[in-house]
C-alpha cells in the first residue's frame, strides 16, 4: 500500500538526547529516550548531510530522497553543532514533506540530538531553514527498515537540477560504485527536433542514498558528431564510456566511428573525448547492439541497420573491438565467424553479456518494412577468445508479444534478463509491460519467460528508452524514450523478479 504523502503529527514521536529533558520541544508528543535506542535493523536512506548557516539572510534548503524499498519505522536524526557544544543552532525549522517536525523553539544551546519517528512519503522532501549564527550547523539523516515486501514496484524519481531534453534513441550506461547514470546523445523530441551529442550524469540514479540530481557534463576534446541510434558500453574500472556507430535523423548520415569519454561519470578529472583509430572494421550502421567484457577489455557488436531508411538492410554480423577503452594497446577490429546460426538479420533488438561464461545473448528486433523477429540466440566465446564462437538458438517458454525497441538489463548473479516496453512492427501498439527471462545465457537449457506485475503507478507505454541496472539493489532504472514525457526517470525494485 502506498504510504501517505503527508506526515501525521499525531504519529510523530520525539526522542532526544540532551542535558535537560524536562520539557519536550513544541509540536511533538514527548521525550522517550536517547536516539541510540532506535538503531535496530535500520539503514541510512539519506545523509547524513550538514546544513551550515552562512552570512546574510536566513537560508532555506530543500532535499528530495526516495524511501522506495524501505518501511516503518523511519527515523529522522538531527544533531546541532558538535558534541562539545560548538556551532550549536539557536533557531531553525526542519520540515519533512511540508510538516514542521522541529520548530525554532526546539533549539537551544544545550540540546544536541533529536530522533523523530515519522512516516515520510516515497518521494520525501526535507526542508531546512536556518536563522542562527553564522557557521552553526545541523547534520540530518533519514533511516528506515529495509522493506520485507518483495514485489517489484515502480517509482517515478524527481531529480533536482535542469533535466536533459526529452529524447529517444540515446544511450545510457551505469557506474554502479557511485550510483551514476551517464546519458549521451539521441534524438531531441522537443521543438528543436535535432540529433544531439550532449552528455548528462544522474547522481543517485537508483533512488537510494540521496537526492537524484541531473548535471550536464562540460567535456574537453573534440566531441563526437551528434547522433542517435548508437551503442554505448562502460568500463567501470577505468571510468570510460565507449560509443560506436549511430545515424543522423535530420540530415541523412551514418557512422562507424569509435569514441571514448574518460572520467565519464564526472568524477576524477575533466571528462575528455578521444576518437579511437582501430582500422578497418564494421560497415556504418545504427540501431545495433553492443556488449562489453571488462576482463578482456573487448567490445562485441552485433547486427543493426546498415542503410537507415531503406528496407531489408539489416545486418547479422558480429565484430569484436580489442583494447576497446583505448588503453593497453592499439584498438583493432576483428570479425567473428561463428559456427551455427546465424541469427536472423535485425535492428532494434536487445543484447546482454554474461562475463563468467563469455556468452552474449541477442533478443528479438525487427526487419525494416517486414516484421518483428522473435528468435533468441546465444553466442559462446563471444569476446573472440577461448575457442571458436558458436551460435545456438534459445527456445524459451511463455514468450511475450513480438516487439522491438524495448529496454534490456541483465543480472549476472541470477542469470536473469529483464525487458521493459517496446512496440510492434509499425508502432501502432506500444507496451509498458515487464518480462523476465530466466537462464538468459542458456547455460542450463531451462530458459523461460515470466511476466512481472509490479505495484505502484507504471511508466506510460514507450519504446526506444534506455535502462541500466543496479545489481546490488536489484533495481532497473529507465530513462526517456517515446513516452509522454521523454525525460522522466523510473525505478523498478526487485527487477529480476526474485525476492
Coordinates of C-alpha atoms in Angstrom, one line a residue:
X1 CA 0.0 0.0 0.0
X2 CA 1.4 3.4 -0.9
X3 CA 2.3 5.4 2.1
X4 CA 0.5 8.7 2.8
X5 CA 2.2 11.7 1.3
X6 CA 1.9 13.9 4.4
X7 CA 3.0 13.2 7.9
X8 CA 0.5 13.0 10.7
X9 CA 1.7 15.0 13.6
X10 CA -0.2 12.6 15.9
X11 CA 2.2 9.9 14.8
X12 CA 5.4 11.8 15.4
X13 CA 7.4 11.0 18.5
X14 CA 10.5 12.9 19.5
X15 CA 13.4 11.1 21.2
X16 CA 16.1 13.5 22.4
X17 CA 19.5 13.0 24.0
X18 CA 20.2 16.3 25.8
X19 CA 21.2 17.6 29.2
X20 CA 17.7 18.8 30.1
X21 CA 14.7 16.6 29.2
X22 CA 12.2 18.1 31.5
X23 CA 10.2 19.8 28.7
X24 CA 9.6 18.4 25.2
X25 CA 10.1 20.7 22.2
X26 CA 7.0 22.3 20.8
X27 CA 4.7 20.2 18.5
X28 CA 5.8 16.7 19.4
X29 CA 4.3 14.0 21.7
X30 CA 7.1 13.7 24.2
X31 CA 10.6 12.5 25.1
X32 CA 11.1 8.8 25.4
X33 CA 14.9 8.2 25.5
X34 CA 18.2 8.7 23.6
X35 CA 18.4 8.3 19.8
X36 CA 20.7 5.3 20.2
X37 CA 17.7 3.2 21.2
X38 CA 16.3 3.4 17.7
X39 CA 19.0 1.6 15.8
X40 CA 17.8 -2.0 15.4
X41 CA 17.5 -3.1 11.8
X42 CA 17.6 0.5 10.4
X43 CA 19.6 1.5 7.4
X44 CA 20.6 5.0 6.3
X45 CA 18.4 6.2 3.4
X46 CA 19.6 9.8 3.2
X47 CA 22.6 11.7 4.6
X48 CA 24.0 12.5 7.0
X49 CA 24.2 15.9 5.3
X50 CA 25.5 19.1 7.0
X51 CA 23.4 22.3 6.7
X52 CA 25.7 25.2 7.7
X53 CA 24.4 28.8 8.3
X54 CA 26.1 31.3 6.2
X55 CA 26.1 35.1 6.4
X56 CA 23.2 37.3 5.4
X57 CA 19.6 36.4 5.2
X58 CA 18.1 33.2 6.8
X59 CA 18.7 30.3 4.5
X60 CA 16.2 27.7 3.3
X61 CA 17.3 24.5 1.6
X62 CA 15.3 21.5 0.3
X63 CA 16.4 18.0 -0.4
X64 CA 14.4 15.2 -2.0
X65 CA 15.1 11.5 -1.4
X66 CA 13.3 8.2 -2.2
X67 CA 12.2 5.8 0.5
X68 CA 11.4 3.2 -2.0
X69 CA 12.3 -0.3 -0.7
X70 CA 12.0 0.8 3.0
X71 CA 9.2 0.6 5.6
X72 CA 8.5 1.9 9.1
X73 CA 10.0 2.7 11.4
X74 CA 11.6 5.7 9.8
X75 CA 13.8 7.9 12.0
X76 CA 14.8 11.4 11.1
X77 CA 18.0 12.1 13.0
X78 CA 19.1 15.7 13.7
X79 CA 22.1 16.9 15.5
X80 CA 23.0 20.6 16.3
X81 CA 26.7 21.5 16.2
X82 CA 29.3 19.3 17.7
X83 CA 29.2 17.1 20.8
X84 CA 31.3 19.7 22.8
X85 CA 28.7 22.4 22.4
X86 CA 30.3 24.3 19.5
X87 CA 28.5 25.6 16.4
X88 CA 25.1 25.0 18.0
X89 CA 22.0 26.2 16.2
X90 CA 19.8 28.6 18.1
X91 CA 16.9 29.0 15.7
X92 CA 15.8 26.7 12.8
X93 CA 12.9 24.9 11.2
X94 CA 13.0 21.3 9.9
X95 CA 10.2 20.1 7.8
X96 CA 9.5 16.7 6.3
X97 CA 7.0 16.5 3.4
X98 CA 5.8 20.0 4.4
X99 CA 5.2 19.3 8.1
X100 CA 7.3 21.0 10.6
X101 CA 8.9 18.4 12.9
X102 CA 11.3 20.8 14.7
X103 CA 10.4 24.4 15.2
X104 CA 12.6 27.4 16.2
X105 CA 11.5 26.9 19.8
X106 CA 13.0 23.4 19.7
X107 CA 16.6 24.7 19.5
X108 CA 18.8 26.0 22.3
X109 CA 22.5 25.9 23.2
X110 CA 22.2 22.7 25.3
X111 CA 20.1 20.5 23.1
X112 CA 22.3 18.4 20.8
X113 CA 20.4 15.5 19.2
X114 CA 16.9 14.6 18.1
X115 CA 15.4 11.4 16.7
X116 CA 12.0 11.7 15.1
X117 CA 9.9 8.7 14.3
X118 CA 7.9 9.6 11.2
X119 CA 6.1 8.3 8.1
X120 CA 7.6 10.0 5.0
X121 CA 6.3 9.7 1.5
X122 CA 8.1 7.5 -1.1
X123 CA 9.4 10.8 -2.6
X124 CA 10.3 12.5 0.7
X125 CA 11.2 16.2 0.8
X126 CA 13.3 17.6 3.6
X127 CA 13.3 21.4 4.1
X128 CA 15.7 23.1 6.5
X129 CA 15.6 26.8 7.4
X130 CA 18.5 28.3 9.4
X131 CA 18.3 31.7 11.1
X132 CA 21.0 31.3 13.8
X133 CA 24.7 32.5 14.0
X134 CA 27.0 32.0 11.0
X135 CA 28.9 28.7 11.0
X136 CA 26.3 27.0 13.2
X137 CA 25.1 23.8 11.6
X138 CA 22.7 20.9 11.6
X139 CA 23.5 17.4 10.5
X140 CA 20.5 15.4 9.3
X141 CA 19.9 11.8 8.2
X142 CA 16.9 9.6 7.5
X143 CA 16.9 6.0 8.4
X144 CA 14.4 3.2 7.7
X145 CA 13.9 -0.5 7.8
X146 CA 14.5 -2.4 4.7
X147 CA 11.1 -3.5 3.3
X148 CA 10.0 -7.1 3.6
X149 CA 7.9 -6.5 0.5
X150 CA 9.5 -8.4 -2.3
X151 CA 7.0 -7.4 -5.0
X152 CA 8.5 -5.4 -7.9
X153 CA 7.4 -1.8 -7.5
X154 CA 7.6 1.2 -9.9
X155 CA 8.6 4.7 -8.6
X156 CA 8.9 7.9 -10.5
X157 CA 12.0 9.8 -9.4
X158 CA 12.0 13.6 -9.1
X159 CA 15.6 14.7 -9.7
X160 CA 16.8 18.2 -8.9
X161 CA 18.7 20.2 -11.4
X162 CA 17.9 21.0 -15.0
X163 CA 16.8 17.8 -16.8
X164 CA 18.1 16.8 -20.2
X165 CA 15.9 17.5 -23.2
X166 CA 13.3 14.8 -23.9
X167 CA 14.8 12.2 -26.2
X168 CA 14.9 8.7 -27.6
X169 CA 17.5 6.7 -29.5
X170 CA 20.0 7.9 -26.9
X171 CA 22.4 5.7 -24.9
X172 CA 22.8 5.2 -21.2
X173 CA 25.5 3.4 -19.1
X174 CA 25.8 3.0 -15.4
X175 CA 28.5 3.4 -12.8
X176 CA 27.3 1.1 -10.0
X177 CA 30.0 2.1 -7.5
X178 CA 28.9 5.7 -7.5
X179 CA 25.3 5.2 -8.5
X180 CA 25.6 7.4 -11.5
X181 CA 23.8 7.0 -14.9
X182 CA 25.6 8.6 -17.9
X183 CA 23.4 9.6 -20.9
X184 CA 24.7 10.6 -24.3
X185 CA 23.1 11.9 -27.4
X186 CA 19.9 10.8 -29.0
X187 CA 17.1 12.5 -30.9
X188 CA 15.6 15.6 -29.4
X189 CA 11.8 15.1 -29.1
X190 CA 11.1 18.8 -28.5
X191 CA 10.6 21.8 -30.8
X192 CA 14.3 21.6 -31.9
X193 CA 13.9 18.1 -33.4
X194 CA 17.6 17.7 -33.6
X195 CA 20.2 14.9 -33.1
X196 CA 22.3 15.6 -30.0
X197 CA 25.8 15.0 -28.7
X198 CA 25.4 16.2 -25.1
X199 CA 26.4 14.2 -22.0
X200 CA 24.5 14.1 -18.8
X201 CA 25.0 12.4 -15.4
X202 CA 22.2 11.5 -13.0
X203 CA 23.6 11.2 -9.4
X204 CA 21.8 8.8 -7.0
X205 CA 20.2 7.2 -10.1
X206 CA 18.8 4.2 -8.2
X207 CA 16.7 6.4 -6.0
X208 CA 18.6 5.2 -2.9
X209 CA 21.2 7.0 -0.8
X210 CA 20.4 10.6 -1.6
X211 CA 18.6 13.1 -3.8
X212 CA 18.8 12.2 -7.5
X213 CA 20.3 15.2 -9.4
X214 CA 21.0 15.9 -13.1
X215 CA 24.2 17.6 -14.2
X216 CA 25.3 18.3 -17.8
X217 CA 29.0 17.5 -18.2
X218 CA 31.3 20.0 -19.7
X219 CA 33.7 17.9 -21.7
X220 CA 37.1 18.7 -23.3
X221 CA 38.5 17.5 -26.6
X222 CA 36.6 17.3 -29.9
X223 CA 33.2 15.8 -29.3
X224 CA 31.6 13.0 -31.4
X225 CA 29.2 14.3 -34.0
X226 CA 25.6 14.5 -32.9
X227 CA 23.8 11.2 -33.4
X228 CA 21.0 8.8 -32.5
X229 CA 20.7 5.0 -32.5
X230 CA 24.3 4.5 -31.5
X231 CA 25.5 2.0 -28.9
X232 CA 27.5 2.6 -25.7
X233 CA 29.3 0.4 -23.1
X234 CA 31.1 1.3 -19.9
X235 CA 34.4 0.3 -18.4
X236 CA 33.8 0.8 -14.7
X237 CA 37.4 0.1 -13.6
X238 CA 38.7 3.0 -15.7
X239 CA 35.6 5.2 -15.7
X240 CA 35.5 5.3 -19.5
X241 CA 32.4 5.2 -21.8
X242 CA 32.8 3.8 -25.3
X243 CA 30.4 4.7 -28.0
X244 CA 30.1 3.3 -31.5
X245 CA 28.1 3.9 -34.7
X246 CA 24.7 5.7 -35.0
X247 CA 22.9 7.8 -37.5
X248 CA 21.6 11.3 -38.2
X249 CA 17.9 11.6 -38.0
X250 CA 17.5 15.0 -39.6
X251 CA 20.4 15.2 -42.2
X252 CA 21.0 11.7 -43.6
X253 CA 24.2 10.2 -42.4
X254 CA 25.6 7.1 -40.7
X255 CA 28.7 6.3 -38.6
X256 CA 31.1 3.5 -37.7
X257 CA 33.4 5.6 -35.6
X258 CA 34.5 4.8 -32.0
X259 CA 34.9 7.3 -29.3
X260 CA 35.9 7.1 -25.6
X261 CA 35.0 9.5 -22.9
X262 CA 37.4 9.5 -19.9
X263 CA 36.1 10.5 -16.4
X264 CA 32.8 9.7 -17.9
X265 CA 30.9 9.8 -14.6
X266 CA 32.0 13.4 -14.0
X267 CA 34.4 12.4 -11.2
X268 CA 38.2 12.2 -11.1
X269 CA 39.0 14.9 -13.6
X270 CA 37.7 16.7 -16.6
X271 CA 35.7 14.4 -18.9
X272 CA 37.6 14.2 -22.2
X273 CA 36.6 12.8 -25.6
X274 CA 39.1 10.8 -27.7
X275 CA 38.4 9.2 -31.0
X276 CA 40.0 5.8 -31.5
X277 CA 41.5 4.6 -34.7
X278 CA 41.0 0.9 -34.8
X279 CA 41.5 0.4 -38.5
X280 CA 39.1 -1.4 -40.9
X281 CA 36.0 -2.7 -39.2
X282 CA 32.2 -2.9 -39.4
X283 CA 30.3 -1.0 -42.0
X284 CA 28.4 2.1 -41.0
X285 CA 25.3 1.2 -39.1
X286 CA 22.7 2.2 -36.4
X287 CA 20.2 0.5 -34.1
X288 CA 22.5 -2.4 -33.4
X289 CA 23.7 -4.0 -30.1
X290 CA 26.9 -3.9 -28.2
X291 CA 28.2 -5.6 -25.0
X292 CA 31.5 -5.2 -23.1
X293 CA 33.8 -7.7 -21.4
X294 CA 35.8 -5.8 -18.7
X295 CA 38.1 -8.7 -18.1
X296 CA 39.5 -8.7 -21.7
X297 CA 38.7 -5.1 -22.5
X298 CA 36.8 -6.2 -25.6
X299 CA 33.5 -4.8 -27.0
X300 CA 31.4 -7.1 -29.1
X301 CA 28.8 -5.7 -31.6
X302 CA 26.0 -7.4 -33.4
X303 CA 23.6 -6.5 -36.2
X304 CA 21.9 -3.2 -36.8
X305 CA 20.8 -1.3 -39.9
X306 CA 23.5 -0.5 -42.5
X307 CA 21.3 1.7 -44.6
X308 CA 18.8 3.6 -42.4
X309 CA 15.5 4.3 -44.1
X310 CA 15.8 1.5 -46.6
X311 CA 14.0 -1.8 -46.4
X312 CA 15.8 -5.1 -45.7
X313 CA 19.2 -3.5 -45.0
X314 CA 19.7 -5.0 -41.5
X315 CA 22.8 -7.0 -40.7
X316 CA 23.6 -10.1 -38.6
X317 CA 27.4 -9.8 -38.5
X318 CA 29.5 -9.9 -35.3
X319 CA 32.6 -7.9 -34.6
X320 CA 35.0 -7.6 -31.6
X321 CA 37.0 -4.5 -30.8
X322 CA 40.1 -5.3 -28.7
X323 CA 41.6 -2.6 -26.4
X324 CA 38.1 -1.1 -26.6
X325 CA 38.7 1.6 -23.9
X326 CA 41.8 2.9 -25.7
X327 CA 44.2 1.6 -23.0
X328 CA 46.6 -1.3 -23.0
X329 CA 47.4 -1.4 -26.7
X330 CA 46.2 -0.4 -30.1
X331 CA 42.4 -0.9 -30.6
X332 CA 41.7 -3.3 -33.5
X333 CA 38.5 -4.7 -35.1
X334 CA 38.2 -8.4 -35.9
X335 CA 35.1 -10.0 -37.4
X336 CA 33.9 -13.2 -35.7
X337 CA 32.9 -16.1 -37.9
X338 CA 30.9 -18.3 -35.5
X339 CA 29.7 -21.8 -36.3
X340 CA 25.9 -22.4 -36.1
X341 CA 23.2 -20.0 -36.9
X342 CA 23.5 -17.2 -37.7
X343 CA 20.5 -15.3 -36.2
X344 CA 18.1 -13.5 -38.5
X345 CA 19.1 -10.1 -39.6
X346 CA 17.7 -7.4 -37.3
X347 CA 17.8 -4.0 -35.8
X348 CA 16.3 -2.5 -32.6
X349 CA 16.9 -5.8 -30.7
X350 CA 18.5 -6.3 -27.4
X351 CA 21.7 -7.9 -26.2
X352 CA 23.2 -9.0 -22.9
X353 CA 26.6 -10.4 -21.8
X354 CA 27.4 -13.0 -19.2
X355 CA 31.1 -12.4 -18.3
X356 CA 31.5 -15.6 -16.3
X357 CA 30.6 -17.8 -19.3
X358 CA 31.7 -15.4 -22.0
X359 CA 28.3 -15.6 -23.7
X360 CA 26.3 -13.0 -25.5
X361 CA 22.5 -13.4 -25.9
X362 CA 20.6 -11.4 -28.6
X363 CA 16.9 -10.9 -28.3
X364 CA 14.3 -10.1 -30.9
X365 CA 14.3 -7.0 -33.0
X366 CA 12.8 -6.1 -36.4
X367 CA 13.4 -6.2 -40.1
X368 CA 12.5 -2.9 -41.7
X369 CA 9.3 -3.0 -43.9
X370 CA 8.7 -6.6 -42.8
X371 CA 8.2 -7.9 -39.3
X372 CA 9.4 -8.2 -35.8
X373 CA 11.7 -11.1 -35.3
X374 CA 11.1 -13.4 -32.4
X375 CA 14.2 -15.6 -32.3
X376 CA 16.7 -15.6 -29.4
X377 CA 20.3 -16.7 -29.8
X378 CA 23.4 -17.3 -27.6
X379 CA 26.9 -16.8 -28.8
X380 CA 29.6 -18.7 -26.9
X381 CA 33.2 -17.3 -26.7
X382 CA 31.6 -14.0 -27.5
X383 CA 34.7 -11.9 -26.9
X384 CA 36.6 -13.8 -29.6
X385 CA 38.8 -15.7 -27.1
X386 CA 38.7 -19.2 -25.6
X387 CA 37.7 -21.1 -28.7
X388 CA 35.6 -20.9 -31.8
X389 CA 32.5 -18.8 -31.2
X390 CA 29.2 -20.7 -31.8
X391 CA 25.6 -19.6 -32.2
X392 CA 22.8 -21.7 -30.6
X393 CA 19.1 -20.8 -30.6
X394 CA 17.2 -20.5 -27.4
X395 CA 13.5 -21.5 -27.3
X396 CA 12.1 -20.3 -24.0
X397 CA 8.5 -21.0 -23.0
X398 CA 5.9 -18.3 -22.4
X399 CA 7.2 -15.7 -24.8
X400 CA 5.7 -12.2 -24.8
X401 CA 4.1 -10.5 -27.8
X402 CA 6.8 -9.9 -30.5
X403 CA 8.3 -6.4 -30.3
X404 CA 11.3 -4.2 -30.9
X405 CA 12.8 -1.0 -29.3
X406 CA 12.5 -2.4 -25.8
X407 CA 14.9 -1.9 -22.9
X408 CA 17.0 -4.7 -21.5
X409 CA 19.1 -5.2 -18.4
X410 CA 20.9 -8.4 -17.1
X411 CA 21.5 -9.7 -13.6
X412 CA 24.6 -11.8 -13.9
X413 CA 24.2 -13.3 -10.4
X414 CA 20.8 -14.9 -11.2
X415 CA 21.3 -15.2 -14.9
X416 CA 18.0 -13.3 -15.5
X417 CA 17.3 -10.7 -18.1
X418 CA 14.6 -8.1 -17.6
X419 CA 12.9 -6.2 -20.5
X420 CA 10.6 -3.3 -20.5
X421 CA 8.3 -1.7 -23.1
X422 CA 8.9 -1.7 -26.8
X423 CA 6.5 -1.5 -29.8
X424 CA 5.1 -3.7 -32.6
X425 CA 6.5 -3.6 -36.2
X426 CA 4.5 -0.5 -37.3
X427 CA 4.4 1.3 -34.0
X428 CA 0.6 1.1 -33.6
X429 CA 1.0 -0.8 -30.3
X430 CA 3.4 0.4 -27.6
X431 CA 4.0 -1.5 -24.4
X432 CA 4.8 -0.8 -20.8
X433 CA 4.9 -4.4 -19.5
X434 CA 7.9 -6.1 -17.8
X435 CA 9.1 -9.6 -18.5
X436 CA 11.9 -11.7 -17.1
X437 CA 13.9 -14.3 -19.0
X438 CA 15.4 -16.9 -16.7
X439 CA 18.6 -18.7 -17.7
X440 CA 19.1 -15.9 -20.2
X441 CA 22.6 -17.0 -21.2
X442 CA 21.3 -20.5 -21.9
X443 CA 23.8 -22.2 -19.6
X444 CA 21.3 -24.8 -18.1
X445 CA 18.9 -25.1 -21.1
X446 CA 16.0 -24.0 -18.9
X447 CA 15.2 -20.6 -20.3
X448 CA 11.6 -19.3 -19.7
X449 CA 9.7 -16.1 -19.8
X450 CA 7.7 -14.8 -16.9
X451 CA 5.7 -11.6 -16.8
X452 CA 6.0 -9.4 -13.7
X453 CA 3.1 -7.5 -12.2
X454 CA 4.7 -4.5 -10.4
X455 CA 2.9 -2.5 -7.8
X456 CA 2.8 1.3 -8.0
X457 CA 2.0 3.6 -10.9
X458 CA 3.7 2.2 -14.0
X459 CA 5.5 4.3 -16.6
X460 CA 3.4 5.1 -19.7
X461 CA 4.0 2.9 -22.7
X462 CA 7.2 3.7 -24.6
X463 CA 9.8 2.4 -26.9
X464 CA 13.4 3.4 -27.6
X465 CA 14.1 4.2 -24.0
X466 CA 17.2 3.2 -22.1
X467 CA 17.6 1.0 -19.0
X468 CA 20.5 0.4 -16.6
X469 CA 20.8 -1.9 -13.7
X470 CA 21.9 -1.7 -10.1
X471 CA 22.8 -5.4 -9.2
X472 CA 23.3 -4.7 -5.5
X473 CA 19.9 -3.3 -5.0
X474 CA 18.2 -5.3 -7.8
X475 CA 16.8 -2.1 -9.4
X476 CA 16.2 -1.3 -13.1
X477 CA 16.4 2.4 -14.0
X478 CA 14.6 3.6 -17.1
X479 CA 15.1 6.9 -18.8
X480 CA 13.4 8.7 -21.6
X481 CA 12.1 7.1 -24.8
X482 CA 8.9 7.6 -26.8
X483 CA 6.6 8.0 -23.8
X484 CA 4.6 11.1 -22.8
X485 CA 7.5 12.9 -21.1
X486 CA 10.7 11.7 -22.8
X487 CA 13.0 12.7 -20.0
X488 CA 11.4 11.0 -17.0
X489 CA 13.3 8.6 -14.7
X490 CA 11.7 5.5 -13.3
X491 CA 13.0 2.8 -10.9
X492 CA 11.7 -0.8 -10.7
X493 CA 12.6 -2.6 -7.5
X494 CA 13.1 -6.4 -7.4
X495 CA 13.7 -6.1 -11.1
X496 CA 14.8 -9.6 -11.7
X497 CA 11.5 -11.0 -10.2
X498 CA 13.2 -12.6 -7.2
X499 CA 12.8 -11.7 -3.5

